[in-house]
PDB file of C-alpha atoms in Angstrom:
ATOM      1  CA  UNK A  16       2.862  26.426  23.283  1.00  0.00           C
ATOM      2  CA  UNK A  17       1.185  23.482  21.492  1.00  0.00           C
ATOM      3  CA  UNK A  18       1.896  21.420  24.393  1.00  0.00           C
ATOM      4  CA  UNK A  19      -0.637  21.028  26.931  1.00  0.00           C
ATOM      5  CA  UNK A  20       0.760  21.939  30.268  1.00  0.00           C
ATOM      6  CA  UNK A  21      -1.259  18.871  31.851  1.00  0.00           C
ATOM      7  CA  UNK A  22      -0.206  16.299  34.647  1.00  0.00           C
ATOM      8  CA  UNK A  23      -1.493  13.178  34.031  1.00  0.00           C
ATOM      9  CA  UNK A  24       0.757  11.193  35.503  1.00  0.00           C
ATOM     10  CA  UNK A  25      -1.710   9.779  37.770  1.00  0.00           C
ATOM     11  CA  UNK A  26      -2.529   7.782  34.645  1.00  0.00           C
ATOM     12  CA  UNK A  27       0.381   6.782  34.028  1.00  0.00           C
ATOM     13  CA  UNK A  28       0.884   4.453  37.310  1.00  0.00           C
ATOM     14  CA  UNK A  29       0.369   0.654  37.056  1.00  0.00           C
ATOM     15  CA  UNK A  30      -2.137   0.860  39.724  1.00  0.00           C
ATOM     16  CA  UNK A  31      -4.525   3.224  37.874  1.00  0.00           C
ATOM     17  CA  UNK A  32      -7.556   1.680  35.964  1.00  0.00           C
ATOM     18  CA  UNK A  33      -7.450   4.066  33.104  1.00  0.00           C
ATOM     19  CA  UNK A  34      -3.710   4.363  31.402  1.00  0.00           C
ATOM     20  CA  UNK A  35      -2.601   7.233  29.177  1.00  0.00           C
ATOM     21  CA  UNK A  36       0.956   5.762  27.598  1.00  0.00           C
ATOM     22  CA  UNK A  37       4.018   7.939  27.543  1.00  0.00           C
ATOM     23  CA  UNK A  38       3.793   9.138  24.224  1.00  0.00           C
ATOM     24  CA  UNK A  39       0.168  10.673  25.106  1.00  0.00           C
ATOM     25  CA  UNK A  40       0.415  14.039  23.769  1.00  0.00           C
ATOM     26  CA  UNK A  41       2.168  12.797  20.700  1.00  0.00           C
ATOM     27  CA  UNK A  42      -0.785  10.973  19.624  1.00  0.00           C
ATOM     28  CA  UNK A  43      -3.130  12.602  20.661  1.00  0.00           C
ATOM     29  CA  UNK A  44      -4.589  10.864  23.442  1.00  0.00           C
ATOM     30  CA  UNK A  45      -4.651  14.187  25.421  1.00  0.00           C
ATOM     31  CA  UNK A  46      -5.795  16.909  23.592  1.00  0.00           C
ATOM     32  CA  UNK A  47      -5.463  20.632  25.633  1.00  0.00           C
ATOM     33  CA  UNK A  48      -6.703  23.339  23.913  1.00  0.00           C
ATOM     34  CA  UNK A  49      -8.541  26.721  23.965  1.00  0.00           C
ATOM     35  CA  UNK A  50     -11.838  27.272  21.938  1.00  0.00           C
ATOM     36  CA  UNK A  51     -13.918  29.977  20.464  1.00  0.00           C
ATOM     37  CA  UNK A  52     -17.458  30.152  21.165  1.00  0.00           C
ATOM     38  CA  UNK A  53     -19.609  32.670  19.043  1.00  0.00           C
ATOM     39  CA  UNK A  54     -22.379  33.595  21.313  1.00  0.00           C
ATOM     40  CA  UNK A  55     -23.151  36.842  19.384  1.00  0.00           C
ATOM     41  CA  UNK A  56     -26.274  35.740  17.078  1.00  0.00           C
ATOM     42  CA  UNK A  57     -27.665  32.861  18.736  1.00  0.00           C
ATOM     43  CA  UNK A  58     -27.348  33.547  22.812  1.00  0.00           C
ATOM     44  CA  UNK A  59     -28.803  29.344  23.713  1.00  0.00           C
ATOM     45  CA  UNK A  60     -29.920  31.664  27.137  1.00  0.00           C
ATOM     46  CA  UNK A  61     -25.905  33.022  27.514  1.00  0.00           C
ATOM     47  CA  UNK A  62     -25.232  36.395  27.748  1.00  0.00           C
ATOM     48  CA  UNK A  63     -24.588  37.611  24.191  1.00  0.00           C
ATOM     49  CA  UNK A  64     -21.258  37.483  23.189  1.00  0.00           C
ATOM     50  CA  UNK A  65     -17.742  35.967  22.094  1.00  0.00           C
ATOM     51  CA  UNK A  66     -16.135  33.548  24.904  1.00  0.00           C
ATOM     52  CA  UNK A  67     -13.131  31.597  25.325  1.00  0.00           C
ATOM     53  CA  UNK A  68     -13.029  28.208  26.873  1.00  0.00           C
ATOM     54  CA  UNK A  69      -9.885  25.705  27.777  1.00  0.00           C
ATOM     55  CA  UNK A  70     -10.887  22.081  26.752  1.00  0.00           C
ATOM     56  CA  UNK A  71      -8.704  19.627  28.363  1.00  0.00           C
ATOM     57  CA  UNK A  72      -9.690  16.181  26.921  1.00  0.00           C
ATOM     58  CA  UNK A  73      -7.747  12.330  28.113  1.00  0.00           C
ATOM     59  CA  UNK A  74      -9.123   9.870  25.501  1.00  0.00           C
ATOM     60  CA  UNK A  75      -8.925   6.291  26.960  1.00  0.00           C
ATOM     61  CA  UNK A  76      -9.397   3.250  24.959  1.00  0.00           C
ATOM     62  CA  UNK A  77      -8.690  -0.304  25.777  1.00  0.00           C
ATOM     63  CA  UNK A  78      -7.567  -3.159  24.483  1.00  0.00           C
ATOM     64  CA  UNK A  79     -10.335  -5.206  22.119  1.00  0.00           C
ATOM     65  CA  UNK A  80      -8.311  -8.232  21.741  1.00  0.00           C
ATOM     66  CA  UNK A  81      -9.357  -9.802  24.943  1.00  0.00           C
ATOM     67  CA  UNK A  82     -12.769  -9.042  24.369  1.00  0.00           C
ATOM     68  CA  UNK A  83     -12.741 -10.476  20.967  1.00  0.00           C
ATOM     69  CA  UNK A  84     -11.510 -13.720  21.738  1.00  0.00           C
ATOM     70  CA  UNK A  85     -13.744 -14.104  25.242  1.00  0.00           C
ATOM     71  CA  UNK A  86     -16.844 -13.262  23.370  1.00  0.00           C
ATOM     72  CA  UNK A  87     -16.434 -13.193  19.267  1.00  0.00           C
ATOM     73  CA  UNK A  88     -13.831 -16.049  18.422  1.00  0.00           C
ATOM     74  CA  UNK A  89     -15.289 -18.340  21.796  1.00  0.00           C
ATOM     75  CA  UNK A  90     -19.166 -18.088  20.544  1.00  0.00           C
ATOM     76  CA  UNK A  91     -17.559 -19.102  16.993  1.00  0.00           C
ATOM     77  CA  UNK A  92     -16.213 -22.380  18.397  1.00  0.00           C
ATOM     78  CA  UNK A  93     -18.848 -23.245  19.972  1.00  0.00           C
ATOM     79  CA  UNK A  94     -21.288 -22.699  17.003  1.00  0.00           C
ATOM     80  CA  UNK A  95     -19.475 -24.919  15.151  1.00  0.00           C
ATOM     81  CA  UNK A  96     -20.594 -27.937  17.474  1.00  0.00           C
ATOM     82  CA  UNK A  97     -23.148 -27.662  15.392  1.00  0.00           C
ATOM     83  CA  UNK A  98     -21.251 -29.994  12.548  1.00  0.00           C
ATOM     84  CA  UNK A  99     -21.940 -32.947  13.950  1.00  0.00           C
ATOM     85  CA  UNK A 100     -25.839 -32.571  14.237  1.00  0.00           C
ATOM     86  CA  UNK A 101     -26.375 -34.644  10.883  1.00  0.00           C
ATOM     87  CA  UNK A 102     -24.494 -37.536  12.863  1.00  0.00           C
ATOM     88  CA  UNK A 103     -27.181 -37.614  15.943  1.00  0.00           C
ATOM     89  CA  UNK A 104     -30.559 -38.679  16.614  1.00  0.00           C
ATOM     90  CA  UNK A 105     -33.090 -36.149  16.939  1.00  0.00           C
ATOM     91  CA  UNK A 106     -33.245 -36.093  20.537  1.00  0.00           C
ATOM     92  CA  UNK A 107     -29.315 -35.977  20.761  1.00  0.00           C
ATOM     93  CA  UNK A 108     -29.288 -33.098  18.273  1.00  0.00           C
ATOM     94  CA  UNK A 109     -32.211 -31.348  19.939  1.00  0.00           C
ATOM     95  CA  UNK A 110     -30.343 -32.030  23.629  1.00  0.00           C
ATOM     96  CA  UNK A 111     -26.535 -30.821  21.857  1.00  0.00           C
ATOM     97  CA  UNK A 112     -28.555 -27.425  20.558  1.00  0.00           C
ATOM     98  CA  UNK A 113     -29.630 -26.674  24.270  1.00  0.00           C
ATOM     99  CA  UNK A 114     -26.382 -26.967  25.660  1.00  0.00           C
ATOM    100  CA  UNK A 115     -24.944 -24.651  22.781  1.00  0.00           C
ATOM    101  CA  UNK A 116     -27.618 -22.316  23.214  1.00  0.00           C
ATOM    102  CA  UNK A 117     -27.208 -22.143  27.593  1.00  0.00           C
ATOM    103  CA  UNK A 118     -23.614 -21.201  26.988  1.00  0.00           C
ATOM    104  CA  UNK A 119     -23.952 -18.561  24.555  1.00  0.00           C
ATOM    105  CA  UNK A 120     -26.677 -17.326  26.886  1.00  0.00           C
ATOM    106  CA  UNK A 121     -24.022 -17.712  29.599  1.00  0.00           C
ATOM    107  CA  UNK A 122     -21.657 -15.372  27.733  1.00  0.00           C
ATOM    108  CA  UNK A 123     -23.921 -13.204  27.606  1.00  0.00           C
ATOM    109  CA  UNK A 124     -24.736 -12.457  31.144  1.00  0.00           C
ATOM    110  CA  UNK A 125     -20.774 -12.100  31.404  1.00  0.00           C
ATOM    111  CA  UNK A 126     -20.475  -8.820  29.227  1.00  0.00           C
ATOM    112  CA  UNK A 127     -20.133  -5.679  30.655  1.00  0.00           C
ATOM    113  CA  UNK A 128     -23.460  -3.933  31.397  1.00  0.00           C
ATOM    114  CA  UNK A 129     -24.477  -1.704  28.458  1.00  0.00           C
ATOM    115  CA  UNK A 130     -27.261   0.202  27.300  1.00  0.00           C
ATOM    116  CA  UNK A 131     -26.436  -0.006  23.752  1.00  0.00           C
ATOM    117  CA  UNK A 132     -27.004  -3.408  21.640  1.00  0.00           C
ATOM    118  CA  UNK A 133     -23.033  -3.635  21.557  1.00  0.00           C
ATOM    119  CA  UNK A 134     -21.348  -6.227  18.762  1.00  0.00           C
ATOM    120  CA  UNK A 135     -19.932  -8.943  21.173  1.00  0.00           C
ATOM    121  CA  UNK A 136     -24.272  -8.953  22.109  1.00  0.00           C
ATOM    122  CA  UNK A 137     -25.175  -9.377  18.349  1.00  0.00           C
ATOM    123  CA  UNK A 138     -22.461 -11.856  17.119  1.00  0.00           C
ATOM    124  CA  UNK A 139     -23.416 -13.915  20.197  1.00  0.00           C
ATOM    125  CA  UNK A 140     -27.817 -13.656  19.842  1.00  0.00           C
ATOM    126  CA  UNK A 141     -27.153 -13.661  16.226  1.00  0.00           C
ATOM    127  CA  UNK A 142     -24.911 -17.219  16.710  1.00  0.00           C
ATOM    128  CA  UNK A 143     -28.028 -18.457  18.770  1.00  0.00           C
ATOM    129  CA  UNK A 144     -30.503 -17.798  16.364  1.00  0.00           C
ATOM    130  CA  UNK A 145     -28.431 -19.577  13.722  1.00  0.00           C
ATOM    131  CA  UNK A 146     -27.725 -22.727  15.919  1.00  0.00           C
ATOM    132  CA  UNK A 147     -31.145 -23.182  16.156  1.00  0.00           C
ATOM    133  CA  UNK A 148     -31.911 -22.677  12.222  1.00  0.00           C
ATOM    134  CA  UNK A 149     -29.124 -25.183  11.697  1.00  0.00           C
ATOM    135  CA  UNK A 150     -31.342 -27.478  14.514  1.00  0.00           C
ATOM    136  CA  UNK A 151     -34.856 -26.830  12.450  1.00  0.00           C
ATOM    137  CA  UNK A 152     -32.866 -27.957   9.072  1.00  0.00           C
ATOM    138  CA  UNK A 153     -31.763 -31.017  10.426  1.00  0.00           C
ATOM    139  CA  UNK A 154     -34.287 -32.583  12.209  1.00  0.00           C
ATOM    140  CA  UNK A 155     -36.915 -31.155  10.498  1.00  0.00           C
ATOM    141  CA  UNK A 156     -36.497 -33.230   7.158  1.00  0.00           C
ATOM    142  CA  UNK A 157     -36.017 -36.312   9.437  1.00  0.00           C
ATOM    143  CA  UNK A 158     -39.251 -35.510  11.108  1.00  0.00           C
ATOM    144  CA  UNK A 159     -41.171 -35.531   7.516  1.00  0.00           C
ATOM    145  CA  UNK A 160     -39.135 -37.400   5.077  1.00  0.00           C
ATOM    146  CA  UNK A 161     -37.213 -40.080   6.943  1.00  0.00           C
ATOM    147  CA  UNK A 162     -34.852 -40.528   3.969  1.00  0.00           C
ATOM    148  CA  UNK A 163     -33.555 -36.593   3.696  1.00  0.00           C
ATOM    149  CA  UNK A 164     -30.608 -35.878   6.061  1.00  0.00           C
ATOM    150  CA  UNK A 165     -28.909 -32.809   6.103  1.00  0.00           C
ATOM    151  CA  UNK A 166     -25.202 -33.648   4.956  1.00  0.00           C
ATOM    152  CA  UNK A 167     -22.055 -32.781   7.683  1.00  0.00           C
ATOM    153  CA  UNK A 168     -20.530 -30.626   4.150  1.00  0.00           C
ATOM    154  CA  UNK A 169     -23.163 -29.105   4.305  1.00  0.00           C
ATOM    155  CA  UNK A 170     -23.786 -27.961   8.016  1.00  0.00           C
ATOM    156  CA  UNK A 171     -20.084 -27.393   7.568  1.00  0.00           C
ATOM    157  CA  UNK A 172     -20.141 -24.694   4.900  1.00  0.00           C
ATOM    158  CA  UNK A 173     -22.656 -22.865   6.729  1.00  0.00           C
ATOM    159  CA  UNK A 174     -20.694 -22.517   9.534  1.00  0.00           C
ATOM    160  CA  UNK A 175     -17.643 -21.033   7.655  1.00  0.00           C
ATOM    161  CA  UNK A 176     -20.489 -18.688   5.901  1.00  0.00           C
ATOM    162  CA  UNK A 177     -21.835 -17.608   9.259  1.00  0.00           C
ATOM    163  CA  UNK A 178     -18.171 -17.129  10.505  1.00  0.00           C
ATOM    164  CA  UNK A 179     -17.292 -14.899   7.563  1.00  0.00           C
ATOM    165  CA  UNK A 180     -20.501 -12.851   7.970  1.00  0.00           C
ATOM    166  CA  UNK A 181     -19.302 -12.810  11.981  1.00  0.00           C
ATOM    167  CA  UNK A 182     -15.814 -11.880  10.958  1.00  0.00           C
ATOM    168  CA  UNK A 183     -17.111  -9.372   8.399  1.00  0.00           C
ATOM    169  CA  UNK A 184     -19.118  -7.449  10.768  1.00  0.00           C
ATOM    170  CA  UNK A 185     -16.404  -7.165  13.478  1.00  0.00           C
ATOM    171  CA  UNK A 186     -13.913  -5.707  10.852  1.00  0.00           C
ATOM    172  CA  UNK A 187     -16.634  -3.417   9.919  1.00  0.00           C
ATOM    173  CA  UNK A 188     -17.336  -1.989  13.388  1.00  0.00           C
ATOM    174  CA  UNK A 189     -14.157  -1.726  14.117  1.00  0.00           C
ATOM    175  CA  UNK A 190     -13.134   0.213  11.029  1.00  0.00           C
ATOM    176  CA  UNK A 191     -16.414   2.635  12.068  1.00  0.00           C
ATOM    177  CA  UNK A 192     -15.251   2.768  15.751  1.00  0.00           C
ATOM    178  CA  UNK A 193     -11.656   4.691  14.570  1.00  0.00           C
ATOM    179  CA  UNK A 194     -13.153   6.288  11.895  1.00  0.00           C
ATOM    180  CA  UNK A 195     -14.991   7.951  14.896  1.00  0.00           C
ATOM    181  CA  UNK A 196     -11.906   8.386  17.233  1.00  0.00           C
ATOM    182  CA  UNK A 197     -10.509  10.260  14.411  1.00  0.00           C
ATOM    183  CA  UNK A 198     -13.240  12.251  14.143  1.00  0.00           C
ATOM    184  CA  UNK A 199     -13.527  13.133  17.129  1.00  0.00           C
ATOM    185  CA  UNK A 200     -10.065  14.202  17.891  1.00  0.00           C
ATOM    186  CA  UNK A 201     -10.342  16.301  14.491  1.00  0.00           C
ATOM    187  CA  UNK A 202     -12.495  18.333  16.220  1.00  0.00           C
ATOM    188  CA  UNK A 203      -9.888  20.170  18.406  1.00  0.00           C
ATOM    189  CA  UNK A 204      -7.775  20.428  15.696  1.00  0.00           C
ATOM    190  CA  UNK A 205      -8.976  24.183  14.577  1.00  0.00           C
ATOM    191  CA  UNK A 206      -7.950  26.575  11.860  1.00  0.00           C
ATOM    192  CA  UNK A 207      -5.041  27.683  14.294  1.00  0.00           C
ATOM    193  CA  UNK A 208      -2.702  25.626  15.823  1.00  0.00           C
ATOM    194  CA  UNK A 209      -3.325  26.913  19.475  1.00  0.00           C
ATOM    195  CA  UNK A 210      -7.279  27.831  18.987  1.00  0.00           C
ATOM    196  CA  UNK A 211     -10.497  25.316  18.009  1.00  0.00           C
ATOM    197  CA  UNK A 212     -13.635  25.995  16.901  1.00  0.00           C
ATOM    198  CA  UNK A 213     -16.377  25.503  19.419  1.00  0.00           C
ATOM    199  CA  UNK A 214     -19.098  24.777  16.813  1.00  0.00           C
ATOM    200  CA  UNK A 215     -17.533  21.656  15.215  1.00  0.00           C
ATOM    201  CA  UNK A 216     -16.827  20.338  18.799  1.00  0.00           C
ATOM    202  CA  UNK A 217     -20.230  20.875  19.726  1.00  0.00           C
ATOM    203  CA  UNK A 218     -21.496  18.639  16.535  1.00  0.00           C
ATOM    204  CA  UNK A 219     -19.564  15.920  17.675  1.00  0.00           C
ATOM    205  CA  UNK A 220     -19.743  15.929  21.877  1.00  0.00           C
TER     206      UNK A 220
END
């Protein structure tokens, strides 16, 4: 009775876009299951009363590690270009910047359109914005004090900083991104193993 009496097989073909794997209902990937609603107080405009309704629910989720390498680990190499600004004349740093800067722009007009300010978006403006501090700190010393040149260590170590605070923040939306997966699919999972709650998957969905 716990098993949802569901054909999804249609997911299941090579040709589909959206895959559900064999093992589907086993972890939860397609949740089928009858709910409570408690219309008895509080009508929302419903006729007053206690209802049942059957949630059938296909959670699809793809793989990040494409994504993470076209538009995360790629934007990192490329930032680190920035190493050998202390070795260039201004205008060669200045020209090196540019071309850094059009191809993280580039990546950007290759992402997926979104209406949310997604991560591969920030890791890539927030890589721009600190190519072109790293720009200001080199050639701005040589602009005033012609002696002062920022050191290659030194450009160096802030790239491995910025790529630890890059790293750092992937980690942390992914760890936020299946904390929310699980708490999602905790929502069908009411006090009875064949009935859910209505009101807790109403907080979430």
């Amino acid at each position: 009775a716990e098993t949802p009496n569901t054909d999804f097989g249609v997911f299941r073909k090579a040709t589909s876009p959206l895959q559900i794997s064999e093992d589907a209902i086993e972890t939860g990937q397609v949740v089928c299951r009858m709910v409570v609603r408690d219309l008895s107080e509080k009508t929302l405009g419903n006729t007053r009363g206690v209802y049942t309704r059957l949630y059938t629910v296909f959670f699809f989720e793809t793989g990040a590690l494409e994504n993470i390498f076209k538009y995360i680990v790629l934007s990192t190499m490329v930032m680190y270009t920035t190493i050998f600004l202390p070795t260039m004349d201004i205008i060669d740093a200045v020209a090196t910047v540019l071309a850094v800067l059009v191809t993280e722009v580039a990546l950007l007009f290759c992402m997926p359109t979104n209406e949310e300010f997604t991560l591969a978006e920030r890791v890539v403006v927030g890589q721009c914005l600190f190519c072109m501090g790293i720009l200001f700190h080199v050639v701005l010393p040589q602009l005033f004090f012609d002696s002062l040149r920022a050191l290659v260590k030194e450009v160096f170590a802030l790239n491995v900083i910025g790529t630890v605070l890059t790293f750092a923040l992937t980690l942390w939306e992914w760890r936020a991104h299946r904390s929310l997966v699980r708490r999602i699919k905790s929502t069908f999972q009411g006090p009875h193993p064949w009935v859910g709650v209505f009101k807790e998957i109403d907080k979430m969905i």
